[in-house]
mmCIF file of N, CA and C and ligand atoms in Angstrom:
data_model
loop_
_atom_site.group_PDB
_atom_site.id
_atom_site.type_symbol
_atom_site.label_atom_id
_atom_site.label_comp_id
_atom_site.label_asym_id
_atom_site.label_seq_id
_atom_site.Cartn_x
_atom_site.Cartn_y
_atom_site.Cartn_z
ATOM 1 N N UNK E 1 32.390 -11.949 3.973
ATOM 2 C CA UNK E 1 30.981 -12.331 4.089
ATOM 3 C C UNK E 1 30.306 -12.315 2.709
ATOM 4 N N UNK E 2 29.411 -13.271 2.468
ATOM 5 C CA UNK E 2 28.712 -13.335 1.188
ATOM 6 C C UNK E 2 27.790 -12.135 0.991
ATOM 7 N N UNK E 3 27.631 -11.754 -0.275
ATOM 8 C CA UNK E 3 26.674 -10.696 -0.586
ATOM 9 C C UNK E 3 25.248 -11.208 -0.308
ATOM 10 N N UNK E 4 24.420 -10.334 0.257
ATOM 11 C CA UNK E 4 23.013 -10.667 0.499
ATOM 12 C C UNK E 4 22.168 -9.704 -0.335
ATOM 13 N N UNK E 5 21.750 -10.190 -1.505
ATOM 14 C CA UNK E 5 21.063 -9.319 -2.480
ATOM 15 C C UNK E 5 19.752 -8.771 -1.921
ATOM 16 N N UNK E 6 19.102 -9.547 -1.071
ATOM 17 C CA UNK E 6 17.823 -9.091 -0.496
ATOM 18 C C UNK E 6 18.041 -7.894 0.426
ATOM 19 N N UNK E 7 19.049 -7.982 1.268
ATOM 20 C CA UNK E 7 19.351 -6.885 2.189
ATOM 21 C C UNK E 7 19.817 -5.647 1.415
ATOM 22 N N UNK E 8 20.602 -5.864 0.377
ATOM 23 C CA UNK E 8 21.126 -4.759 -0.440
ATOM 24 C C UNK E 8 19.975 -4.017 -1.134
ATOM 25 N N UNK E 9 19.009 -4.786 -1.653
ATOM 26 C CA UNK E 9 17.860 -4.179 -2.336
ATOM 27 C C UNK E 9 16.971 -3.425 -1.344
ATOM 28 N N UNK E 10 16.790 -4.007 -0.167
ATOM 29 C CA UNK E 10 15.986 -3.374 0.885
ATOM 30 C C UNK E 10 16.600 -2.031 1.306
ATOM 31 N N UNK E 11 17.908 -2.052 1.494
ATOM 32 C CA UNK E 11 18.628 -0.815 1.830
ATOM 33 C C UNK E 11 18.450 0.209 0.714
ATOM 34 N N UNK E 12 18.516 -0.250 -0.516
ATOM 35 C CA UNK E 12 18.357 0.654 -1.651
ATOM 36 C C UNK E 12 16.984 1.302 -1.672
ATOM 37 N N UNK E 13 15.943 0.485 -1.505
ATOM 38 C CA UNK E 13 14.572 1.038 -1.529
ATOM 39 C C UNK E 13 14.365 2.053 -0.412
ATOM 40 N N UNK E 14 14.851 1.720 0.793
ATOM 41 C CA UNK E 14 14.695 2.631 1.931
ATOM 42 C C UNK E 14 15.463 3.937 1.680
ATOM 43 N N UNK E 15 16.647 3.802 1.122
ATOM 44 C CA UNK E 15 17.502 4.980 0.902
ATOM 45 C C UNK E 15 16.927 5.891 -0.173
ATOM 46 N N UNK E 16 16.476 5.282 -1.278
ATOM 47 C CA UNK E 16 15.873 6.103 -2.341
ATOM 48 C C UNK E 16 14.634 6.822 -1.824
ATOM 49 N N UNK E 17 13.858 6.115 -1.006
ATOM 50 C CA UNK E 17 12.634 6.724 -0.457
ATOM 51 C C UNK E 17 12.972 7.988 0.345
ATOM 52 N N UNK E 18 13.950 7.861 1.219
ATOM 53 C CA UNK E 18 14.371 9.036 2.002
ATOM 54 C C UNK E 18 14.933 10.117 1.075
ATOM 55 N N UNK E 19 15.756 9.703 0.141
ATOM 56 C CA UNK E 19 16.420 10.649 -0.764
ATOM 57 C C UNK E 19 15.380 11.486 -1.530
ATOM 58 N N UNK E 20 14.447 10.797 -2.177
ATOM 59 C CA UNK E 20 13.448 11.521 -2.983
ATOM 60 C C UNK E 20 12.478 12.320 -2.106
ATOM 61 N N UNK E 21 12.140 11.778 -0.942
ATOM 62 C CA UNK E 21 11.208 12.504 -0.061
ATOM 63 C C UNK E 21 11.866 13.776 0.473
ATOM 64 N N UNK E 22 13.162 13.702 0.713
ATOM 65 C CA UNK E 22 13.881 14.896 1.149
ATOM 66 C C UNK E 22 13.848 15.978 0.064
ATOM 67 N N UNK E 23 14.027 15.573 -1.186
ATOM 68 C CA UNK E 23 13.973 16.539 -2.297
ATOM 69 C C UNK E 23 12.573 17.157 -2.402
ATOM 70 N N UNK E 24 11.558 16.325 -2.183
ATOM 71 C CA UNK E 24 10.170 16.791 -2.292
ATOM 72 C C UNK E 24 9.824 17.818 -1.215
ATOM 73 N N UNK E 25 10.618 17.872 -0.142
ATOM 74 C CA UNK E 25 10.394 18.827 0.955
ATOM 75 C C UNK E 25 11.403 19.974 0.929
ATOM 76 N N UNK E 26 12.325 19.966 -0.024
ATOM 77 C CA UNK E 26 13.327 21.037 -0.093
ATOM 78 C C UNK E 26 12.609 22.336 -0.483
ATOM 79 N N UNK E 27 13.055 23.470 0.052
ATOM 80 C CA UNK E 27 12.343 24.725 -0.249
ATOM 81 C C UNK E 27 12.278 25.052 -1.748
ATOM 82 N N UNK E 28 11.161 25.672 -2.147
ATOM 83 C CA UNK E 28 11.042 26.177 -3.518
ATOM 84 C C UNK E 28 12.066 27.282 -3.762
ATOM 85 N N UNK E 29 12.254 28.100 -2.717
ATOM 86 C CA UNK E 29 13.214 29.200 -2.822
ATOM 87 C C UNK E 29 14.253 29.061 -1.708
ATOM 88 N N UNK E 30 15.219 28.187 -1.908
ATOM 89 C CA UNK E 30 16.187 27.911 -0.838
ATOM 90 C C UNK E 30 17.145 29.085 -0.609
ATOM 91 N N UNK E 31 17.568 29.244 0.646
ATOM 92 C CA UNK E 31 18.634 30.205 0.959
ATOM 93 C C UNK E 31 19.969 29.599 0.523
ATOM 94 N N UNK E 32 21.016 30.404 0.512
ATOM 95 C CA UNK E 32 22.351 29.877 0.190
ATOM 96 C C UNK E 32 22.727 28.774 1.172
ATOM 97 N N UNK E 33 22.316 28.965 2.433
ATOM 98 C CA UNK E 33 22.622 27.963 3.458
ATOM 99 C C UNK E 33 21.861 26.654 3.205
ATOM 100 N N UNK E 34 20.588 26.760 2.790
ATOM 101 C CA UNK E 34 19.824 25.559 2.418
ATOM 102 C C UNK E 34 20.525 24.817 1.278
ATOM 103 N N UNK E 35 20.976 25.594 0.312
ATOM 104 C CA UNK E 35 21.601 24.990 -0.874
ATOM 105 C C UNK E 35 22.894 24.276 -0.519
ATOM 106 N N UNK E 36 23.679 24.920 0.349
ATOM 107 C CA UNK E 36 24.935 24.300 0.789
ATOM 108 C C UNK E 36 24.642 23.030 1.593
ATOM 109 N N UNK E 37 23.601 23.102 2.433
ATOM 110 C CA UNK E 37 23.244 21.936 3.255
ATOM 111 C C UNK E 37 22.869 20.757 2.361
ATOM 112 N N UNK E 38 22.068 21.003 1.325
ATOM 113 C CA UNK E 38 21.648 19.896 0.456
ATOM 114 C C UNK E 38 22.837 19.320 -0.316
ATOM 115 N N UNK E 39 23.649 20.216 -0.842
ATOM 116 C CA UNK E 39 24.818 19.750 -1.606
ATOM 117 C C UNK E 39 25.737 18.897 -0.724
ATOM 118 N N UNK E 40 25.957 19.370 0.493
ATOM 119 C CA UNK E 40 26.824 18.650 1.427
ATOM 120 C C UNK E 40 26.211 17.304 1.803
ATOM 121 N N UNK E 41 24.887 17.328 2.041
ATOM 122 C CA UNK E 41 24.187 16.084 2.379
ATOM 123 C C UNK E 41 24.370 15.048 1.259
ATOM 124 N N UNK E 42 24.168 15.481 0.024
ATOM 125 C CA UNK E 42 24.260 14.553 -1.115
ATOM 126 C C UNK E 42 25.684 14.000 -1.235
ATOM 127 N N UNK E 43 26.668 14.878 -1.061
ATOM 128 C CA UNK E 43 28.059 14.423 -1.174
ATOM 129 C C UNK E 43 28.405 13.420 -0.078
ATOM 130 N N UNK E 44 27.914 13.684 1.129
ATOM 131 C CA UNK E 44 28.206 12.766 2.236
ATOM 132 C C UNK E 44 27.408 11.475 2.105
ATOM 133 N N UNK E 45 26.185 11.573 1.603
ATOM 134 C CA UNK E 45 25.375 10.381 1.326
ATOM 135 C C UNK E 45 26.135 9.478 0.344
ATOM 136 N N UNK E 46 26.667 10.076 -0.722
ATOM 137 C CA UNK E 46 27.391 9.307 -1.735
ATOM 138 C C UNK E 46 28.684 8.706 -1.157
ATOM 139 N N UNK E 47 29.264 9.416 -0.221
ATOM 140 C CA UNK E 47 30.523 8.928 0.363
ATOM 141 C C UNK E 47 30.288 7.837 1.401
ATOM 142 N N UNK E 48 29.236 7.995 2.195
ATOM 143 C CA UNK E 48 29.027 7.108 3.344
ATOM 144 C C UNK E 48 27.997 6.006 3.088
ATOM 145 N N UNK E 49 27.399 5.966 1.892
ATOM 146 C CA UNK E 49 26.397 4.932 1.610
ATOM 147 C C UNK E 49 26.989 3.554 1.950
ATOM 148 N N UNK E 50 26.243 2.754 2.738
ATOM 149 C CA UNK E 50 26.857 1.546 3.316
ATOM 150 C C UNK E 50 27.320 0.483 2.316
ATOM 151 N N UNK E 51 26.722 0.391 1.138
ATOM 152 C CA UNK E 51 27.197 -0.571 0.128
ATOM 153 C C UNK E 51 28.346 0.100 -0.633
ATOM 154 N N UNK E 52 29.542 -0.406 -0.414
ATOM 155 C CA UNK E 52 30.748 0.248 -0.940
ATOM 156 C C UNK E 52 30.779 0.380 -2.458
ATOM 157 N N UNK E 53 30.384 -0.685 -3.169
ATOM 158 C CA UNK E 53 30.353 -0.634 -4.642
ATOM 159 C C UNK E 53 29.361 0.415 -5.112
ATOM 160 N N UNK E 54 28.178 0.406 -4.469
ATOM 161 C CA UNK E 54 27.138 1.371 -4.827
ATOM 162 C C UNK E 54 27.661 2.786 -4.609
ATOM 163 N N UNK E 55 28.318 2.995 -3.472
ATOM 164 C CA UNK E 55 28.836 4.322 -3.120
ATOM 165 C C UNK E 55 29.852 4.791 -4.157
ATOM 166 N N UNK E 56 30.758 3.921 -4.567
ATOM 167 C CA UNK E 56 31.764 4.409 -5.516
ATOM 168 C C UNK E 56 31.152 4.692 -6.883
ATOM 169 N N UNK E 57 30.184 3.881 -7.292
ATOM 170 C CA UNK E 57 29.488 4.200 -8.554
ATOM 171 C C UNK E 57 28.742 5.536 -8.441
ATOM 172 N N UNK E 58 28.041 5.700 -7.324
ATOM 173 C CA UNK E 58 27.227 6.918 -7.169
ATOM 174 C C UNK E 58 28.107 8.166 -7.088
ATOM 175 N N UNK E 59 29.278 8.039 -6.464
ATOM 176 C CA UNK E 59 30.201 9.187 -6.417
ATOM 177 C C UNK E 59 30.625 9.609 -7.821
ATOM 178 N N UNK E 60 30.848 8.629 -8.685
ATOM 179 C CA UNK E 60 31.226 8.961 -10.072
ATOM 180 C C UNK E 60 30.066 9.655 -10.781
ATOM 181 N N UNK E 61 28.848 9.170 -10.529
ATOM 182 C CA UNK E 61 27.672 9.774 -11.165
ATOM 183 C C UNK E 61 27.532 11.236 -10.740
ATOM 184 N N UNK E 62 27.642 11.505 -9.442
ATOM 185 C CA UNK E 62 27.442 12.900 -9.013
ATOM 186 C C UNK E 62 28.628 13.802 -9.370
ATOM 187 N N UNK E 63 29.784 13.200 -9.592
ATOM 188 C CA UNK E 63 30.911 14.017 -10.079
ATOM 189 C C UNK E 63 30.604 14.490 -11.502
ATOM 190 N N UNK E 64 29.944 13.625 -12.275
ATOM 191 C CA UNK E 64 29.612 13.976 -13.661
ATOM 192 C C UNK E 64 28.387 14.888 -13.722
ATOM 193 N N UNK E 65 27.432 14.669 -12.826
ATOM 194 C CA UNK E 65 26.181 15.457 -12.809
ATOM 195 C C UNK E 65 26.023 16.111 -11.445
ATOM 196 N N UNK E 66 26.635 17.275 -11.261
ATOM 197 C CA UNK E 66 26.626 17.924 -9.943
ATOM 198 C C UNK E 66 25.212 18.182 -9.420
ATOM 199 N N UNK E 67 25.004 18.038 -8.116
ATOM 200 C CA UNK E 67 23.694 18.251 -7.504
ATOM 201 C C UNK E 67 23.074 19.593 -7.879
ATOM 202 N N UNK E 68 21.789 19.578 -8.206
ATOM 203 C CA UNK E 68 21.047 20.793 -8.541
ATOM 204 C C UNK E 68 20.269 21.230 -7.311
ATOM 205 N N UNK E 69 20.555 22.417 -6.827
ATOM 206 C CA UNK E 69 19.981 22.843 -5.549
ATOM 207 C C UNK E 69 19.265 24.186 -5.628
ATOM 208 N N UNK E 70 18.994 24.663 -6.860
ATOM 209 C CA UNK E 70 18.438 26.018 -6.979
ATOM 210 C C UNK E 70 16.980 26.105 -6.549
ATOM 211 N N UNK E 71 16.250 24.977 -6.536
ATOM 212 C CA UNK E 71 14.844 24.971 -6.141
ATOM 213 C C UNK E 71 14.433 23.531 -5.849
ATOM 214 N N UNK E 72 13.240 23.399 -5.260
ATOM 215 C CA UNK E 72 12.695 22.060 -5.011
ATOM 216 C C UNK E 72 12.597 21.262 -6.310
ATOM 217 N N UNK E 73 12.029 21.875 -7.353
ATOM 218 C CA UNK E 73 11.811 21.093 -8.572
ATOM 219 C C UNK E 73 13.139 20.744 -9.243
ATOM 220 N N UNK E 74 14.119 21.632 -9.149
ATOM 221 C CA UNK E 74 15.437 21.311 -9.712
ATOM 222 C C UNK E 74 16.067 20.131 -8.967
ATOM 223 N N UNK E 75 15.964 20.158 -7.632
ATOM 224 C CA UNK E 75 16.559 19.092 -6.820
ATOM 225 C C UNK E 75 15.843 17.763 -7.060
ATOM 226 N N UNK E 76 14.501 17.806 -7.098
ATOM 227 C CA UNK E 76 13.728 16.573 -7.280
ATOM 228 C C UNK E 76 13.971 15.983 -8.672
ATOM 229 N N UNK E 77 14.045 16.845 -9.676
ATOM 230 C CA UNK E 77 14.295 16.386 -11.043
ATOM 231 C C UNK E 77 15.692 15.787 -11.173
ATOM 232 N N UNK E 78 16.656 16.454 -10.556
ATOM 233 C CA UNK E 78 18.038 15.937 -10.579
ATOM 234 C C UNK E 78 18.107 14.560 -9.913
ATOM 235 N N UNK E 79 17.496 14.422 -8.737
ATOM 236 C CA UNK E 79 17.548 13.150 -8.001
ATOM 237 C C UNK E 79 16.884 12.033 -8.812
ATOM 238 N N UNK E 80 15.796 12.370 -9.483
ATOM 239 C CA UNK E 80 15.098 11.388 -10.315
ATOM 240 C C UNK E 80 16.013 10.914 -11.450
ATOM 241 N N UNK E 81 16.696 11.853 -12.081
ATOM 242 C CA UNK E 81 17.619 11.486 -13.162
ATOM 243 C C UNK E 81 18.763 10.616 -12.645
ATOM 244 N N UNK E 82 19.271 10.925 -11.463
ATOM 245 C CA UNK E 82 20.378 10.136 -10.897
ATOM 246 C C UNK E 82 19.919 8.707 -10.608
ATOM 247 N N UNK E 83 18.712 8.586 -10.065
ATOM 248 C CA UNK E 83 18.164 7.254 -9.791
ATOM 249 C C UNK E 83 17.971 6.500 -11.112
ATOM 250 N N UNK E 84 17.562 7.207 -12.157
ATOM 251 C CA UNK E 84 17.407 6.546 -13.460
ATOM 252 C C UNK E 84 18.743 6.058 -14.019
ATOM 253 N N UNK E 85 19.815 6.795 -13.744
ATOM 254 C CA UNK E 85 21.139 6.329 -14.198
ATOM 255 C C UNK E 85 21.478 5.003 -13.509
ATOM 256 N N UNK E 86 21.173 4.927 -12.211
ATOM 257 C CA UNK E 86 21.394 3.675 -11.466
ATOM 258 C C UNK E 86 20.456 2.591 -12.014
ATOM 259 N N UNK E 87 19.188 2.950 -12.269
ATOM 260 C CA UNK E 87 18.226 1.984 -12.823
ATOM 261 C C UNK E 87 18.738 1.394 -14.139
ATOM 262 N N UNK E 88 19.262 2.266 -14.960
ATOM 263 C CA UNK E 88 19.731 1.847 -16.274
ATOM 264 C C UNK E 88 20.885 0.852 -16.120
ATOM 265 N N UNK E 89 21.800 1.185 -15.246
ATOM 266 C CA UNK E 89 22.947 0.307 -15.001
ATOM 267 C C UNK E 89 22.502 -1.070 -14.509
ATOM 268 N N UNK E 90 21.452 -1.062 -13.668
ATOM 269 C CA UNK E 90 20.961 -2.320 -13.095
ATOM 270 C C UNK E 90 19.877 -2.949 -13.981
ATOM 271 N N UNK E 91 19.690 -2.367 -15.169
ATOM 272 C CA UNK E 91 18.702 -2.875 -16.145
ATOM 273 C C UNK E 91 17.288 -2.909 -15.571
ATOM 274 N N UNK E 92 16.951 -1.849 -14.875
ATOM 275 C CA UNK E 92 15.594 -1.705 -14.334
ATOM 276 C C UNK E 92 14.814 -0.731 -15.197
ATOM 277 N N UNK E 93 13.506 -0.734 -14.982
ATOM 278 C CA UNK E 93 12.635 0.199 -15.686
ATOM 279 C C UNK E 93 12.987 1.639 -15.299
ATOM 280 N N UNK E 94 12.897 2.540 -16.262
ATOM 281 C CA UNK E 94 13.149 3.953 -15.950
ATOM 282 C C UNK E 94 11.856 4.605 -15.461
ATOM 283 N N UNK E 95 12.021 5.583 -14.590
ATOM 284 C CA UNK E 95 10.894 6.314 -14.001
ATOM 285 C C UNK E 95 10.670 7.562 -14.850
ATOM 286 N N UNK E 96 9.411 7.926 -15.081
ATOM 287 C CA UNK E 96 9.111 9.156 -15.820
ATOM 288 C C UNK E 96 9.227 10.341 -14.868
ATOM 289 N N UNK E 97 10.315 11.102 -14.998
ATOM 290 C CA UNK E 97 10.604 12.171 -14.035
ATOM 291 C C UNK E 97 9.628 13.346 -14.143
ATOM 292 N N UNK E 98 8.818 13.385 -15.192
ATOM 293 C CA UNK E 98 7.751 14.397 -15.238
ATOM 294 C C UNK E 98 6.687 14.122 -14.193
ATOM 295 N N UNK E 99 6.635 12.890 -13.698
ATOM 296 C CA UNK E 99 5.619 12.509 -12.711
ATOM 297 C C UNK E 99 6.152 12.489 -11.282
ATOM 298 N N UNK E 100 7.279 13.134 -11.041
ATOM 299 C CA UNK E 100 7.889 13.071 -9.711
ATOM 300 C C UNK E 100 7.114 13.947 -8.725
ATOM 301 N N UNK E 101 6.427 14.975 -9.263
ATOM 302 C CA UNK E 101 5.746 15.991 -8.455
ATOM 303 C C UNK E 101 5.138 15.562 -7.140
ATOM 304 N N UNK E 102 4.051 14.774 -7.184
ATOM 305 C CA UNK E 102 3.356 14.418 -5.948
ATOM 306 C C UNK E 102 3.630 12.987 -5.502
ATOM 307 N N UNK E 103 4.625 12.357 -6.117
ATOM 308 C CA UNK E 103 4.850 10.928 -5.867
ATOM 309 C C UNK E 103 5.384 10.675 -4.456
ATOM 310 N N UNK E 104 6.236 11.551 -3.975
ATOM 311 C CA UNK E 104 6.861 11.351 -2.656
ATOM 312 C C UNK E 104 6.219 12.276 -1.623
ATOM 313 N N UNK E 105 5.468 11.654 -0.731
ATOM 314 C CA UNK E 105 4.733 12.392 0.300
ATOM 315 C C UNK E 105 5.324 11.998 1.643
ATOM 316 N N UNK E 106 5.782 12.976 2.403
ATOM 317 C CA UNK E 106 6.420 12.637 3.682
ATOM 318 C C UNK E 106 5.399 12.224 4.731
ATOM 319 N N UNK E 107 4.125 12.488 4.470
ATOM 320 C CA UNK E 107 3.107 12.122 5.450
ATOM 321 C C UNK E 107 3.099 13.050 6.644
ATOM 322 N N UNK E 108 3.773 14.191 6.512
ATOM 323 C CA UNK E 108 3.892 15.056 7.682
ATOM 324 C C UNK E 108 2.850 16.169 7.684
ATOM 325 N N UNK E 109 1.804 16.046 6.882
ATOM 326 C CA UNK E 109 0.722 17.023 6.933
ATOM 327 C C UNK E 109 1.090 18.321 6.251
ATOM 328 N N UNK E 110 0.455 19.403 6.695
ATOM 329 C CA UNK E 110 0.609 20.668 5.970
ATOM 330 C C UNK E 110 1.670 21.555 6.612
ATOM 331 N N UNK E 111 2.848 20.981 6.834
ATOM 332 C CA UNK E 111 3.907 21.763 7.484
ATOM 333 C C UNK E 111 4.327 22.971 6.671
ATOM 334 N N UNK E 112 4.275 22.845 5.353
ATOM 335 C CA UNK E 112 4.619 23.979 4.503
ATOM 336 C C UNK E 112 3.742 25.181 4.836
ATOM 337 N N UNK E 113 2.442 24.914 4.950
ATOM 338 C CA UNK E 113 1.478 25.981 5.244
ATOM 339 C C UNK E 113 1.729 26.558 6.624
ATOM 340 N N UNK E 114 1.962 25.658 7.600
ATOM 341 C CA UNK E 114 2.193 26.104 8.979
ATOM 342 C C UNK E 114 3.362 27.083 9.052
ATOM 343 N N UNK E 115 4.462 26.729 8.324
ATOM 344 C CA UNK E 115 5.652 27.571 8.366
ATOM 345 C C UNK E 115 5.358 28.959 7.812
ATOM 346 N N UNK E 116 4.527 28.998 6.769
ATOM 347 C CA UNK E 116 4.220 30.284 6.163
ATOM 348 C C UNK E 116 3.304 31.094 7.089
ATOM 349 N N UNK E 117 2.761 30.435 8.109
ATOM 350 C CA UNK E 117 1.972 31.142 9.111
ATOM 351 C C UNK E 117 0.514 31.086 8.800
HETATM 352 P P1 LIG Y 1 14.427 1.017 -6.379
HETATM 353 O O1 LIG Y 1 15.365 1.311 -7.484
HETATM 354 O O2 LIG Y 1 14.929 0.773 -5.015
HETATM 355 O O3 LIG Y 1 13.270 2.058 -6.394
HETATM 356 C C1 LIG Y 1 12.276 2.072 -5.390
HETATM 357 C C2 LIG Y 1 11.039 2.753 -5.954
HETATM 358 O O4 LIG Y 1 11.378 4.087 -6.307
HETATM 359 C C3 LIG Y 1 10.524 2.152 -7.246
HETATM 360 O O5 LIG Y 1 9.671 1.063 -6.981
HETATM 361 C C4 LIG Y 1 9.795 3.312 -7.873
HETATM 362 O O6 LIG Y 1 8.507 3.469 -7.306
HETATM 363 C C5 LIG Y 1 10.627 4.491 -7.446
HETATM 364 N N1 LIG Y 1 11.572 4.919 -8.482
HETATM 365 C C6 LIG Y 1 12.209 4.170 -9.418
HETATM 366 N N2 LIG Y 1 12.995 4.931 -10.161
HETATM 367 C C7 LIG Y 1 12.868 6.196 -9.706
HETATM 368 C C8 LIG Y 1 13.433 7.439 -10.085
HETATM 369 N N3 LIG Y 1 14.293 7.547 -11.109
HETATM 370 N N4 LIG Y 1 13.080 8.540 -9.393
HETATM 371 C C9 LIG Y 1 12.200 8.456 -8.382
HETATM 372 N N5 LIG Y 1 11.630 7.311 -7.966
HETATM 373 C C10 LIG Y 1 11.964 6.191 -8.635
HETATM 374 N N6 LIG Y 1 22.190 -1.856 -6.156
HETATM 375 C C11 LIG Y 1 23.098 -2.634 -6.789
HETATM 376 O O7 LIG Y 1 22.885 -3.836 -6.920
HETATM 377 N N7 LIG Y 1 24.252 -2.088 -7.303
HETATM 378 C C12 LIG Y 1 24.535 -0.760 -7.186
HETATM 379 O O8 LIG Y 1 25.581 -0.294 -7.642
HETATM 380 C C13 LIG Y 1 23.605 0.064 -6.501
HETATM 381 N N8 LIG Y 1 23.854 1.383 -6.303
HETATM 382 C C14 LIG Y 1 22.987 2.124 -5.550
HETATM 383 C C15 LIG Y 1 23.312 3.452 -5.287
HETATM 384 C C16 LIG Y 1 22.484 4.223 -4.466
HETATM 385 C C17 LIG Y 1 22.864 5.635 -4.155
HETATM 386 C C18 LIG Y 1 21.296 3.658 -3.925
HETATM 387 C C19 LIG Y 1 20.413 4.466 -3.034
HETATM 388 C C20 LIG Y 1 20.983 2.343 -4.205
HETATM 389 C C21 LIG Y 1 21.810 1.558 -5.014
HETATM 390 N N9 LIG Y 1 21.515 0.224 -5.309
HETATM 391 C C22 LIG Y 1 22.420 -0.543 -5.987
HETATM 392 C C23 LIG Y 1 20.195 -0.346 -4.945
HETATM 393 C C24 LIG Y 1 19.253 -0.269 -6.152
HETATM 394 O O9 LIG Y 1 19.242 1.047 -6.719
HETATM 395 C C25 LIG Y 1 17.792 -0.578 -5.751
HETATM 396 O O10 LIG Y 1 17.401 0.237 -4.657
HETATM 397 C C26 LIG Y 1 17.549 -2.021 -5.376
HETATM 398 O O11 LIG Y 1 18.056 -2.872 -6.377
HETATM 399 C C27 LIG Y 1 16.032 -2.296 -5.196
HETATM 400 O O12 LIG Y 1 15.418 -2.007 -6.438
HETATM 401 P P2 LIG Y 1 13.872 -1.858 -6.687
HETATM 402 O O13 LIG Y 1 13.611 -2.477 -8.027
HETATM 403 O O14 LIG Y 1 13.079 -2.376 -5.536
HETATM 404 O O15 LIG Y 1 13.563 -0.319 -6.857
#
């Protein structure tokens, strides 16, 4: 089947959105189990990503730059850098990772506060 660049780009935008939003909701102080869950998620995401070429490139990237899971900001910063590596390869504009802080909002309200009681 022919490549469909529009569908591939759409999948990419949707996937990055979920990826970065997940990092933005990762705990500031994750448990060992949280950390293992994120690392496993990232590895499986890289393995199962539906665009095969993209998946094999991304697997090489994360082999070189292992997932950072020690805190929310470490995870979000790492994910931003990984996306920039892909951006660079595709000759896209790079994102300023210092501005990642409030960029990804899950729209789920003040769940952080609710959990803290
Ligand atoms: P995207 O790169 O999809 O970005 C969407 C939005 O995210 C941007 O508009 C911007 O607001 C924000 N953003 C940009 N950079 C960052 C950053 N560093 N951190 C946080 N937010 C940022 N396509 C290919 O053709 N070949 C590939 O090999 C390939 N590999 C991919 C691997 C993965 C794991 C993923 C998820 C996607 C891959 N893609 C690949 C798709 C590609 O990265 C883009 O998603 C697609 O080309 C659409 O690009 P876009 O310009 O709309 O912006």
